[in-house]
Amino acid sequence: MSRAGHRPPLDLRTDIPHPARMYDVFLGGKTNYRPDRDMAERVAEKMPTVKLAARVNRDFVLRAVRRLAAEAGIRQFLDIGTGIPTSPNLHEVAQSVAPESRIVYVDNDPIVLAHSRALHTSGPAGRTTYVQADFTDPDSILTAPQLREVLDLGQPVALSMGLLLHWIAPEARPHALVRRLVDALPAGSYLLISVFAKELAGGSASLEEDFGAQGIDLHPATRDDALRFFDGTELIEPGLVAPHRWRPDARTLDVGTPDAAPDDTAAPIWAGVGVKPPSGGAG
């Protein structure tokens, strides 16, 4: 790594759309460029509820983090595919419950790195750091000095991957990559995943071709595919569901009560949280 003050220039590749910056568009952020906005508009044409889906997904992630910190006593979080920092950030939610919480953010988009330096700032009692690494090389994440300085992998960790896995090509073996990360964590750790749901996608299914034309892999997960990501863990209630149906509470977005929520196709996402049991407890 270059010395502070002598960092190499970042190649932000603002000439092509990027999933993290498109997600920023859907969340109403400003860290995006014309190609991101153009592609986001094409997505919205086929999936008119995409902005709602993005907000519901983010609410699920933060709600799950809050519950893991408050109810499961988790004090360490590893967020892979973190995307453009958006307040409240994951560490802000965790540290609002337990100020001593430690968080490591991981992404491979240089623009995320640029903004992370300024916005992923820990409270004084805890710690945060950012690792620029690729999910398809999990060992580069697990052995990163920044991660080892902040997290104790001998103690439970909540591993979060929100709307990441459908961007991974099948030949990269995403299920094996997730399992490699889970296997590196101790019993009592948690796995939090949300992924684009193939069965719920409806008319937006052809987005795979649209993204492919931009050189971007998009591979929505079937329910069975999504369940396989939790191998090595035990899903906690309510299991694998649309994100707004995962333990809704008073903080949940205004998308209706559990009895009058929008149809799941409005947020075509599988979401769930699993816990890693003692050795021999899960296959």
PDB file of C-alpha atoms in Angstrom:
ATOM      1  CA  MET A   1       0.000   0.000   0.000  1.00  0.00           C
ATOM      2  CA  SER A   2       1.246   3.466  -0.797  1.00  0.00           C
ATOM      3  CA  ARG A   3       2.206   5.773   2.025  1.00  0.00           C
ATOM      4  CA  ALA A   4      -0.420   8.253   3.201  1.00  0.00           C
ATOM      5  CA  GLY A   5      -0.346  11.280   0.948  1.00  0.00           C
ATOM      6  CA  HIS A   6       1.152   9.242  -1.915  1.00  0.00           C
ATOM      7  CA  ARG A   7      -1.840   7.102  -2.919  1.00  0.00           C
ATOM      8  CA  PRO A   8      -2.059   6.244  -6.622  1.00  0.00           C
ATOM      9  CA  PRO A   9      -4.949   7.843  -8.521  1.00  0.00           C
ATOM     10  CA  LEU A  10      -8.158   5.845  -8.507  1.00  0.00           C
ATOM     11  CA  ASP A  11      -9.604   4.639 -11.812  1.00  0.00           C
ATOM     12  CA  LEU A  12     -13.297   5.164 -11.098  1.00  0.00           C
ATOM     13  CA  ARG A  13     -14.479   3.941 -14.541  1.00  0.00           C
ATOM     14  CA  THR A  14     -17.308   6.430 -14.632  1.00  0.00           C
ATOM     15  CA  ASP A  15     -17.843   5.696 -18.329  1.00  0.00           C
ATOM     16  CA  ILE A  16     -19.699   2.451 -17.628  1.00  0.00           C
ATOM     17  CA  PRO A  17     -22.531   1.636 -15.197  1.00  0.00           C
ATOM     18  CA  HIS A  18     -21.616   0.018 -11.914  1.00  0.00           C
ATOM     19  CA  PRO A  19     -24.056  -1.880  -9.624  1.00  0.00           C
ATOM     20  CA  ALA A  20     -22.945  -0.022  -6.474  1.00  0.00           C
ATOM     21  CA  ARG A  21     -23.523   3.362  -8.084  1.00  0.00           C
ATOM     22  CA  MET A  22     -26.855   2.234  -9.559  1.00  0.00           C
ATOM     23  CA  TYR A  23     -27.960   1.175  -6.088  1.00  0.00           C
ATOM     24  CA  ASP A  24     -27.008   4.671  -4.982  1.00  0.00           C
ATOM     25  CA  VAL A  25     -29.312   6.056  -7.689  1.00  0.00           C
ATOM     26  CA  PHE A  26     -32.212   3.931  -6.441  1.00  0.00           C
ATOM     27  CA  LEU A  27     -31.618   5.097  -2.863  1.00  0.00           C
ATOM     28  CA  GLY A  28     -31.666   8.736  -3.970  1.00  0.00           C
ATOM     29  CA  GLY A  29     -27.938   9.291  -3.538  1.00  0.00           C
ATOM     30  CA  LYS A  30     -25.660  11.619  -5.472  1.00  0.00           C
ATOM     31  CA  THR A  31     -22.557   9.457  -5.888  1.00  0.00           C
ATOM     32  CA  ASN A  32     -23.342   8.283  -9.407  1.00  0.00           C
ATOM     33  CA  TYR A  33     -22.744   9.243 -13.039  1.00  0.00           C
ATOM     34  CA  ARG A  34     -24.670   9.468 -16.290  1.00  0.00           C
ATOM     35  CA  PRO A  35     -24.087   5.814 -17.341  1.00  0.00           C
ATOM     36  CA  ASP A  36     -25.307   4.683 -13.896  1.00  0.00           C
ATOM     37  CA  ARG A  37     -28.420   6.853 -14.144  1.00  0.00           C
ATOM     38  CA  ASP A  38     -29.149   5.768 -17.707  1.00  0.00           C
ATOM     39  CA  MET A  39     -28.935   2.089 -16.770  1.00  0.00           C
ATOM     40  CA  ALA A  40     -30.985   2.702 -13.631  1.00  0.00           C
ATOM     41  CA  GLU A  41     -33.701   4.264 -15.794  1.00  0.00           C
ATOM     42  CA  ARG A  42     -33.746   1.191 -18.040  1.00  0.00           C
ATOM     43  CA  VAL A  43     -34.095  -1.040 -14.979  1.00  0.00           C
ATOM     44  CA  ALA A  44     -36.952   1.083 -13.651  1.00  0.00           C
ATOM     45  CA  GLU A  45     -38.805   0.733 -16.962  1.00  0.00           C
ATOM     46  CA  LYS A  46     -38.967  -3.035 -16.478  1.00  0.00           C
ATOM     47  CA  MET A  47     -39.141  -2.987 -12.682  1.00  0.00           C
ATOM     48  CA  PRO A  48     -41.138   0.111 -11.654  1.00  0.00           C
ATOM     49  CA  THR A  49     -40.837  -0.769  -7.954  1.00  0.00           C
ATOM     50  CA  VAL A  50     -37.038  -0.895  -8.001  1.00  0.00           C
ATOM     51  CA  LYS A  51     -36.610   2.158  -5.754  1.00  0.00           C
ATOM     52  CA  LEU A  52     -38.975   0.681  -3.200  1.00  0.00           C
ATOM     53  CA  ALA A  53     -37.131  -2.639  -3.435  1.00  0.00           C
ATOM     54  CA  ALA A  54     -33.783  -0.935  -2.782  1.00  0.00           C
ATOM     55  CA  ARG A  55     -35.140   0.878   0.263  1.00  0.00           C
ATOM     56  CA  VAL A  56     -36.847  -2.233   1.619  1.00  0.00           C
ATOM     57  CA  ASN A  57     -33.653  -4.219   1.195  1.00  0.00           C
ATOM     58  CA  ARG A  58     -31.564  -1.622   2.990  1.00  0.00           C
ATOM     59  CA  ASP A  59     -34.094  -1.472   5.790  1.00  0.00           C
ATOM     60  CA  PHE A  60     -33.881  -5.263   6.128  1.00  0.00           C
ATOM     61  CA  VAL A  61     -30.088  -5.179   6.411  1.00  0.00           C
ATOM     62  CA  LEU A  62     -30.080  -2.455   9.044  1.00  0.00           C
ATOM     63  CA  ARG A  63     -32.968  -4.034  10.946  1.00  0.00           C
ATOM     64  CA  ALA A  64     -31.149  -7.366  11.039  1.00  0.00           C
ATOM     65  CA  VAL A  65     -27.923  -5.696  12.176  1.00  0.00           C
ATOM     66  CA  ARG A  66     -29.791  -3.894  14.943  1.00  0.00           C
ATOM     67  CA  ARG A  67     -31.386  -7.122  16.130  1.00  0.00           C
ATOM     68  CA  LEU A  68     -28.106  -9.059  16.014  1.00  0.00           C
ATOM     69  CA  ALA A  69     -26.429  -6.378  18.095  1.00  0.00           C
ATOM     70  CA  ALA A  70     -29.296  -5.984  20.568  1.00  0.00           C
ATOM     71  CA  GLU A  71     -30.600  -9.551  20.871  1.00  0.00           C
ATOM     72  CA  ALA A  72     -27.695 -11.824  19.885  1.00  0.00           C
ATOM     73  CA  GLY A  73     -24.914  -9.751  21.428  1.00  0.00           C
ATOM     74  CA  ILE A  74     -22.916  -9.562  18.202  1.00  0.00           C
ATOM     75  CA  ARG A  75     -20.140  -6.975  18.378  1.00  0.00           C
ATOM     76  CA  GLN A  76     -18.263  -7.732  15.144  1.00  0.00           C
ATOM     77  CA  PHE A  77     -19.568  -7.224  11.615  1.00  0.00           C
ATOM     78  CA  LEU A  78     -18.042  -8.025   8.224  1.00  0.00           C
ATOM     79  CA  ASP A  79     -19.955  -6.341   5.398  1.00  0.00           C
ATOM     80  CA  ILE A  80     -18.911  -7.525   1.923  1.00  0.00           C
ATOM     81  CA  GLY A  81     -20.147  -5.626  -1.117  1.00  0.00           C
ATOM     82  CA  THR A  82     -20.893  -2.625   1.074  1.00  0.00           C
ATOM     83  CA  GLY A  83     -21.524  -0.199  -1.781  1.00  0.00           C
ATOM     84  CA  ILE A  84     -21.617   3.594  -1.589  1.00  0.00           C
ATOM     85  CA  PRO A  85     -21.825   4.708   2.061  1.00  0.00           C
ATOM     86  CA  THR A  86     -25.376   5.841   2.869  1.00  0.00           C
ATOM     87  CA  SER A  87     -26.428   7.160   6.266  1.00  0.00           C
ATOM     88  CA  PRO A  88     -27.253   5.484   8.475  1.00  0.00           C
ATOM     89  CA  ASN A  89     -24.324   3.208   7.754  1.00  0.00           C
ATOM     90  CA  LEU A  90     -24.157  -0.308   9.135  1.00  0.00           C
ATOM     91  CA  HIS A  91     -21.599   0.720  11.754  1.00  0.00           C
ATOM     92  CA  GLU A  92     -23.792   3.607  12.899  1.00  0.00           C
ATOM     93  CA  VAL A  93     -26.673   1.216  13.545  1.00  0.00           C
ATOM     94  CA  ALA A  94     -24.501  -1.380  15.309  1.00  0.00           C
ATOM     95  CA  GLN A  95     -22.736   1.236  17.413  1.00  0.00           C
ATOM     96  CA  SER A  96     -26.023   2.907  18.347  1.00  0.00           C
ATOM     97  CA  VAL A  97     -26.803  -0.363  20.153  1.00  0.00           C
ATOM     98  CA  ALA A  98     -23.286  -1.230  21.302  1.00  0.00           C
ATOM     99  CA  PRO A  99     -20.724   1.575  20.916  1.00  0.00           C
ATOM    100  CA  GLU A 100     -17.854  -0.912  21.159  1.00  0.00           C
ATOM    101  CA  SER A 101     -18.925  -2.696  17.944  1.00  0.00           C
ATOM    102  CA  ARG A 102     -16.264  -3.287  15.307  1.00  0.00           C
ATOM    103  CA  ILE A 103     -17.040  -3.250  11.596  1.00  0.00           C
ATOM    104  CA  VAL A 104     -15.050  -4.124   8.486  1.00  0.00           C
ATOM    105  CA  TYR A 105     -16.406  -2.988   5.124  1.00  0.00           C
ATOM    106  CA  VAL A 106     -15.279  -4.717   1.921  1.00  0.00           C
ATOM    107  CA  ASP A 107     -15.805  -3.713  -1.701  1.00  0.00           C
ATOM    108  CA  ASN A 108     -13.847  -3.730  -4.953  1.00  0.00           C
ATOM    109  CA  ASP A 109     -15.210  -0.499  -6.457  1.00  0.00           C
ATOM    110  CA  PRO A 110     -12.621   2.305  -6.229  1.00  0.00           C
ATOM    111  CA  ILE A 111     -15.314   4.941  -5.756  1.00  0.00           C
ATOM    112  CA  VAL A 112     -16.506   3.108  -2.649  1.00  0.00           C
ATOM    113  CA  LEU A 113     -12.942   3.296  -1.331  1.00  0.00           C
ATOM    114  CA  ALA A 114     -12.787   7.020  -2.039  1.00  0.00           C
ATOM    115  CA  HIS A 115     -15.972   7.738  -0.079  1.00  0.00           C
ATOM    116  CA  SER A 116     -15.336   5.153   2.607  1.00  0.00           C
ATOM    117  CA  ARG A 117     -12.248   7.023   3.765  1.00  0.00           C
ATOM    118  CA  ALA A 118     -14.446   9.956   4.728  1.00  0.00           C
ATOM    119  CA  LEU A 119     -17.750   8.375   5.744  1.00  0.00           C
ATOM    120  CA  HIS A 120     -16.974   5.087   7.492  1.00  0.00           C
ATOM    121  CA  THR A 121     -15.808   6.782  10.663  1.00  0.00           C
ATOM    122  CA  SER A 122     -16.193   4.911  13.926  1.00  0.00           C
ATOM    123  CA  GLY A 123     -17.370   6.190  17.247  1.00  0.00           C
ATOM    124  CA  PRO A 124     -14.572   6.423  19.832  1.00  0.00           C
ATOM    125  CA  ALA A 125     -15.472   3.194  21.638  1.00  0.00           C
ATOM    126  CA  GLY A 126     -15.500   0.977  18.525  1.00  0.00           C
ATOM    127  CA  ARG A 127     -13.582   0.625  15.303  1.00  0.00           C
ATOM    128  CA  THR A 128     -14.268   0.525  11.573  1.00  0.00           C
ATOM    129  CA  THR A 129     -12.046  -0.067   8.587  1.00  0.00           C
ATOM    130  CA  TYR A 130     -12.341  -0.660   4.853  1.00  0.00           C
ATOM    131  CA  VAL A 131     -10.727  -3.419   2.809  1.00  0.00           C
ATOM    132  CA  GLN A 132     -10.539  -3.068  -0.955  1.00  0.00           C
ATOM    133  CA  ALA A 133     -10.804  -6.666  -2.106  1.00  0.00           C
ATOM    134  CA  ASP A 134     -12.824  -8.923  -4.385  1.00  0.00           C
ATOM    135  CA  PHE A 135     -15.414 -11.345  -3.001  1.00  0.00           C
ATOM    136  CA  THR A 136     -14.246 -13.938  -5.542  1.00  0.00           C
ATOM    137  CA  ASP A 137     -10.940 -14.098  -3.631  1.00  0.00           C
ATOM    138  CA  PRO A 138     -12.181 -14.667  -0.072  1.00  0.00           C
ATOM    139  CA  ASP A 139      -8.723 -15.415   1.308  1.00  0.00           C
ATOM    140  CA  SER A 140      -7.616 -11.908   0.322  1.00  0.00           C
ATOM    141  CA  ILE A 141     -10.393 -10.636   2.594  1.00  0.00           C
ATOM    142  CA  LEU A 142      -9.765 -13.009   5.489  1.00  0.00           C
ATOM    143  CA  THR A 143      -6.012 -12.365   5.562  1.00  0.00           C
ATOM    144  CA  ALA A 144      -6.160  -8.599   5.011  1.00  0.00           C
ATOM    145  CA  PRO A 145      -4.133  -6.837   7.739  1.00  0.00           C
ATOM    146  CA  GLN A 146      -6.880  -4.215   8.141  1.00  0.00           C
ATOM    147  CA  LEU A 147      -9.423  -6.927   8.923  1.00  0.00           C
ATOM    148  CA  ARG A 148      -7.121  -8.709  11.368  1.00  0.00           C
ATOM    149  CA  GLU A 149      -6.482  -5.435  13.197  1.00  0.00           C
ATOM    150  CA  VAL A 150     -10.192  -4.840  13.779  1.00  0.00           C
ATOM    151  CA  LEU A 151     -11.882  -8.256  14.002  1.00  0.00           C
ATOM    152  CA  ASP A 152     -11.083 -11.243  16.195  1.00  0.00           C
ATOM    153  CA  LEU A 153     -12.066 -14.239  14.074  1.00  0.00           C
ATOM    154  CA  GLY A 154     -12.022 -16.381  17.199  1.00  0.00           C
ATOM    155  CA  GLN A 155     -15.186 -14.572  18.342  1.00  0.00           C
ATOM    156  CA  PRO A 156     -18.599 -14.507  16.615  1.00  0.00           C
ATOM    157  CA  VAL A 157     -18.937 -12.283  13.556  1.00  0.00           C
ATOM    158  CA  ALA A 158     -22.007 -11.246  11.578  1.00  0.00           C
ATOM    159  CA  LEU A 159     -21.178 -11.652   7.887  1.00  0.00           C
ATOM    160  CA  SER A 160     -23.383  -9.459   5.702  1.00  0.00           C
ATOM    161  CA  MET A 161     -23.781  -9.675   1.917  1.00  0.00           C
ATOM    162  CA  GLY A 162     -26.673  -7.505   0.825  1.00  0.00           C
ATOM    163  CA  LEU A 163     -27.630  -7.705  -2.861  1.00  0.00           C
ATOM    164  CA  LEU A 164     -24.166  -8.956  -3.813  1.00  0.00           C
ATOM    165  CA  LEU A 165     -24.419 -12.581  -4.848  1.00  0.00           C
ATOM    166  CA  HIS A 166     -26.529 -12.174  -7.990  1.00  0.00           C
ATOM    167  CA  TRP A 167     -23.633 -10.219  -9.538  1.00  0.00           C
ATOM    168  CA  ILE A 168     -21.342 -13.255  -9.298  1.00  0.00           C
ATOM    169  CA  ALA A 169     -21.040 -15.517 -12.351  1.00  0.00           C
ATOM    170  CA  PRO A 170     -21.827 -19.213 -11.755  1.00  0.00           C
ATOM    171  CA  GLU A 171     -18.358 -20.239 -12.931  1.00  0.00           C
ATOM    172  CA  ALA A 172     -16.934 -18.312  -9.956  1.00  0.00           C
ATOM    173  CA  ARG A 173     -18.803 -20.805  -7.713  1.00  0.00           C
ATOM    174  CA  PRO A 174     -20.508 -18.261  -5.442  1.00  0.00           C
ATOM    175  CA  HIS A 175     -21.899 -20.908  -3.085  1.00  0.00           C
ATOM    176  CA  ALA A 176     -18.406 -22.250  -2.443  1.00  0.00           C
ATOM    177  CA  LEU A 177     -17.120 -18.704  -1.886  1.00  0.00           C
ATOM    178  CA  VAL A 178     -19.776 -18.026   0.749  1.00  0.00           C
ATOM    179  CA  ARG A 179     -19.012 -21.365   2.412  1.00  0.00           C
ATOM    180  CA  ARG A 180     -15.286 -20.514   2.530  1.00  0.00           C
ATOM    181  CA  LEU A 181     -16.107 -17.355   4.466  1.00  0.00           C
ATOM    182  CA  VAL A 182     -18.575 -19.097   6.785  1.00  0.00           C
ATOM    183  CA  ASP A 183     -16.074 -21.867   7.508  1.00  0.00           C
ATOM    184  CA  ALA A 184     -13.536 -19.241   8.641  1.00  0.00           C
ATOM    185  CA  LEU A 185     -15.924 -17.951  11.327  1.00  0.00           C
ATOM    186  CA  PRO A 186     -16.586 -19.548  14.729  1.00  0.00           C
ATOM    187  CA  ALA A 187     -19.834 -21.062  15.974  1.00  0.00           C
ATOM    188  CA  GLY A 188     -22.298 -18.396  17.015  1.00  0.00           C
ATOM    189  CA  SER A 189     -21.530 -16.285  13.957  1.00  0.00           C
ATOM    190  CA  TYR A 190     -24.344 -15.098  11.707  1.00  0.00           C
ATOM    191  CA  LEU A 191     -24.809 -14.934   7.932  1.00  0.00           C
ATOM    192  CA  LEU A 192     -27.045 -12.194   6.519  1.00  0.00           C
ATOM    193  CA  ILE A 193     -27.889 -12.414   2.813  1.00  0.00           C
ATOM    194  CA  SER A 194     -30.246 -10.760   0.365  1.00  0.00           C
ATOM    195  CA  VAL A 195     -30.253 -11.691  -3.318  1.00  0.00           C
ATOM    196  CA  PHE A 196     -32.348 -10.903  -6.406  1.00  0.00           C
ATOM    197  CA  ALA A 197     -35.125 -13.524  -6.559  1.00  0.00           C
ATOM    198  CA  LYS A 198     -35.684 -15.223  -9.893  1.00  0.00           C
ATOM    199  CA  GLU A 199     -39.199 -16.478  -9.133  1.00  0.00           C
ATOM    200  CA  LEU A 200     -40.356 -13.019  -8.033  1.00  0.00           C
ATOM    201  CA  ALA A 201     -38.708 -11.044 -10.837  1.00  0.00           C
ATOM    202  CA  GLY A 202     -41.673 -11.213 -13.221  1.00  0.00           C
ATOM    203  CA  GLY A 203     -41.268  -8.869 -16.194  1.00  0.00           C
ATOM    204  CA  SER A 204     -37.831  -7.790 -15.008  1.00  0.00           C
ATOM    205  CA  ALA A 205     -36.334 -11.201 -15.778  1.00  0.00           C
ATOM    206  CA  SER A 206     -34.966  -9.922 -19.109  1.00  0.00           C
ATOM    207  CA  LEU A 207     -32.702  -7.551 -17.175  1.00  0.00           C
ATOM    208  CA  GLU A 208     -30.088 -10.288 -17.380  1.00  0.00           C
ATOM    209  CA  GLU A 209     -29.747  -9.571 -21.103  1.00  0.00           C
ATOM    210  CA  ASP A 210     -29.695  -5.811 -20.547  1.00  0.00           C
ATOM    211  CA  PHE A 211     -26.880  -6.044 -18.036  1.00  0.00           C
ATOM    212  CA  GLY A 212     -25.050  -8.574 -20.171  1.00  0.00           C
ATOM    213  CA  ALA A 213     -24.976  -6.040 -23.011  1.00  0.00           C
ATOM    214  CA  GLN A 214     -23.098  -3.733 -20.613  1.00  0.00           C
ATOM    215  CA  GLY A 215     -20.613  -6.456 -19.695  1.00  0.00           C
ATOM    216  CA  ILE A 216     -22.212  -6.982 -16.278  1.00  0.00           C
ATOM    217  CA  ASP A 217     -23.207 -10.418 -15.000  1.00  0.00           C
ATOM    218  CA  LEU A 218     -26.660 -10.638 -13.423  1.00  0.00           C
ATOM    219  CA  HIS A 219     -27.800 -14.026 -12.158  1.00  0.00           C
ATOM    220  CA  PRO A 220     -31.026 -13.940 -10.103  1.00  0.00           C
ATOM    221  CA  ALA A 221     -31.221 -16.774  -7.580  1.00  0.00           C
ATOM    222  CA  THR A 222     -34.004 -19.308  -7.372  1.00  0.00           C
ATOM    223  CA  ARG A 223     -35.282 -20.023  -3.890  1.00  0.00           C
ATOM    224  CA  ASP A 224     -33.275 -23.257  -3.832  1.00  0.00           C
ATOM    225  CA  ASP A 225     -30.147 -21.408  -4.950  1.00  0.00           C
ATOM    226  CA  ALA A 226     -30.662 -18.832  -2.214  1.00  0.00           C
ATOM    227  CA  LEU A 227     -31.153 -21.518   0.424  1.00  0.00           C
ATOM    228  CA  ARG A 228     -27.877 -23.165  -0.603  1.00  0.00           C
ATOM    229  CA  PHE A 229     -26.015 -19.991   0.348  1.00  0.00           C
ATOM    230  CA  PHE A 230     -26.927 -20.786   3.951  1.00  0.00           C
ATOM    231  CA  ASP A 231     -25.224 -24.189   3.927  1.00  0.00           C
ATOM    232  CA  GLY A 232     -23.231 -24.481   7.139  1.00  0.00           C
ATOM    233  CA  THR A 233     -25.739 -22.362   9.037  1.00  0.00           C
ATOM    234  CA  GLU A 234     -29.249 -22.736  10.395  1.00  0.00           C
ATOM    235  CA  LEU A 235     -31.819 -20.210   9.167  1.00  0.00           C
ATOM    236  CA  ILE A 236     -33.507 -18.329  11.984  1.00  0.00           C
ATOM    237  CA  GLU A 237     -37.181 -17.403  11.902  1.00  0.00           C
ATOM    238  CA  PRO A 238     -38.921 -16.434   9.692  1.00  0.00           C
ATOM    239  CA  GLY A 239     -36.556 -18.180   7.268  1.00  0.00           C
ATOM    240  CA  LEU A 240     -36.045 -17.071   3.676  1.00  0.00           C
ATOM    241  CA  VAL A 241     -38.596 -14.393   2.815  1.00  0.00           C
ATOM    242  CA  ALA A 242     -39.074 -11.104   0.982  1.00  0.00           C
ATOM    243  CA  PRO A 243     -37.072  -8.458   2.891  1.00  0.00           C
ATOM    244  CA  HIS A 244     -40.065  -6.529   4.255  1.00  0.00           C
ATOM    245  CA  ARG A 245     -41.377  -9.757   5.802  1.00  0.00           C
ATOM    246  CA  TRP A 246     -38.220 -10.430   7.839  1.00  0.00           C
ATOM    247  CA  ARG A 247     -39.162  -9.513  11.424  1.00  0.00           C
ATOM    248  CA  PRO A 248     -40.857  -6.197  10.632  1.00  0.00           C
ATOM    249  CA  ASP A 249     -40.999  -3.714  13.496  1.00  0.00           C
ATOM    250  CA  ALA A 250     -41.882  -0.108  14.123  1.00  0.00           C
ATOM    251  CA  ARG A 251     -38.780   0.990  12.186  1.00  0.00           C
ATOM    252  CA  THR A 252     -39.761  -0.926   9.041  1.00  0.00           C
ATOM    253  CA  LEU A 253     -40.409   1.221   5.986  1.00  0.00           C
ATOM    254  CA  ASP A 254     -43.984   2.296   5.404  1.00  0.00           C
ATOM    255  CA  VAL A 255     -44.831  -0.564   3.086  1.00  0.00           C
ATOM    256  CA  GLY A 256     -47.856  -1.762   4.995  1.00  0.00           C
ATOM    257  CA  THR A 257     -48.476  -4.058   7.930  1.00  0.00           C
ATOM    258  CA  PRO A 258     -47.530  -7.750   7.685  1.00  0.00           C
ATOM    259  CA  ASP A 259     -51.167  -8.404   6.745  1.00  0.00           C
ATOM    260  CA  ALA A 260     -51.327  -5.618   4.157  1.00  0.00           C
ATOM    261  CA  ALA A 261     -47.780  -5.439   2.792  1.00  0.00           C
ATOM    262  CA  PRO A 262     -47.089  -5.052  -0.924  1.00  0.00           C
ATOM    263  CA  ASP A 263     -46.958  -8.137  -3.043  1.00  0.00           C
ATOM    264  CA  ASP A 264     -43.543  -9.788  -2.773  1.00  0.00           C
ATOM    265  CA  THR A 265     -42.935  -9.074  -6.453  1.00  0.00           C
ATOM    266  CA  ALA A 266     -42.628  -5.375  -5.525  1.00  0.00           C
ATOM    267  CA  ALA A 267     -39.365  -6.287  -3.805  1.00  0.00           C
ATOM    268  CA  PRO A 268     -38.212  -9.404  -5.705  1.00  0.00           C
ATOM    269  CA  ILE A 269     -35.512 -10.337  -3.224  1.00  0.00           C
ATOM    270  CA  TRP A 270     -34.819 -13.368  -1.051  1.00  0.00           C
ATOM    271  CA  ALA A 271     -33.634 -12.314   2.395  1.00  0.00           C
ATOM    272  CA  GLY A 272     -32.593 -14.313   5.420  1.00  0.00           C
ATOM    273  CA  VAL A 273     -30.283 -14.688   8.392  1.00  0.00           C
ATOM    274  CA  GLY A 274     -28.559 -17.896   9.460  1.00  0.00           C
ATOM    275  CA  VAL A 275     -26.548 -18.776  12.550  1.00  0.00           C
ATOM    276  CA  LYS A 276     -23.528 -21.051  12.537  1.00  0.00           C
ATOM    277  CA  PRO A 277     -24.138 -23.850  15.044  1.00  0.00           C
ATOM    278  CA  PRO A 278     -21.518 -25.761  17.049  1.00  0.00           C
ATOM    279  CA  SER A 279     -19.438 -28.223  15.003  1.00  0.00           C
ATOM    280  CA  GLY A 280     -21.599 -30.974  13.575  1.00  0.00           C
ATOM    281  CA  GLY A 281     -24.801 -28.954  13.937  1.00  0.00           C
ATOM    282  CA  ALA A 282     -25.277 -28.161  10.241  1.00  0.00           C
ATOM    283  CA  GLY A 283     -24.267 -29.725   6.950  1.00  0.00           C
TER     284      GLY A 283
END
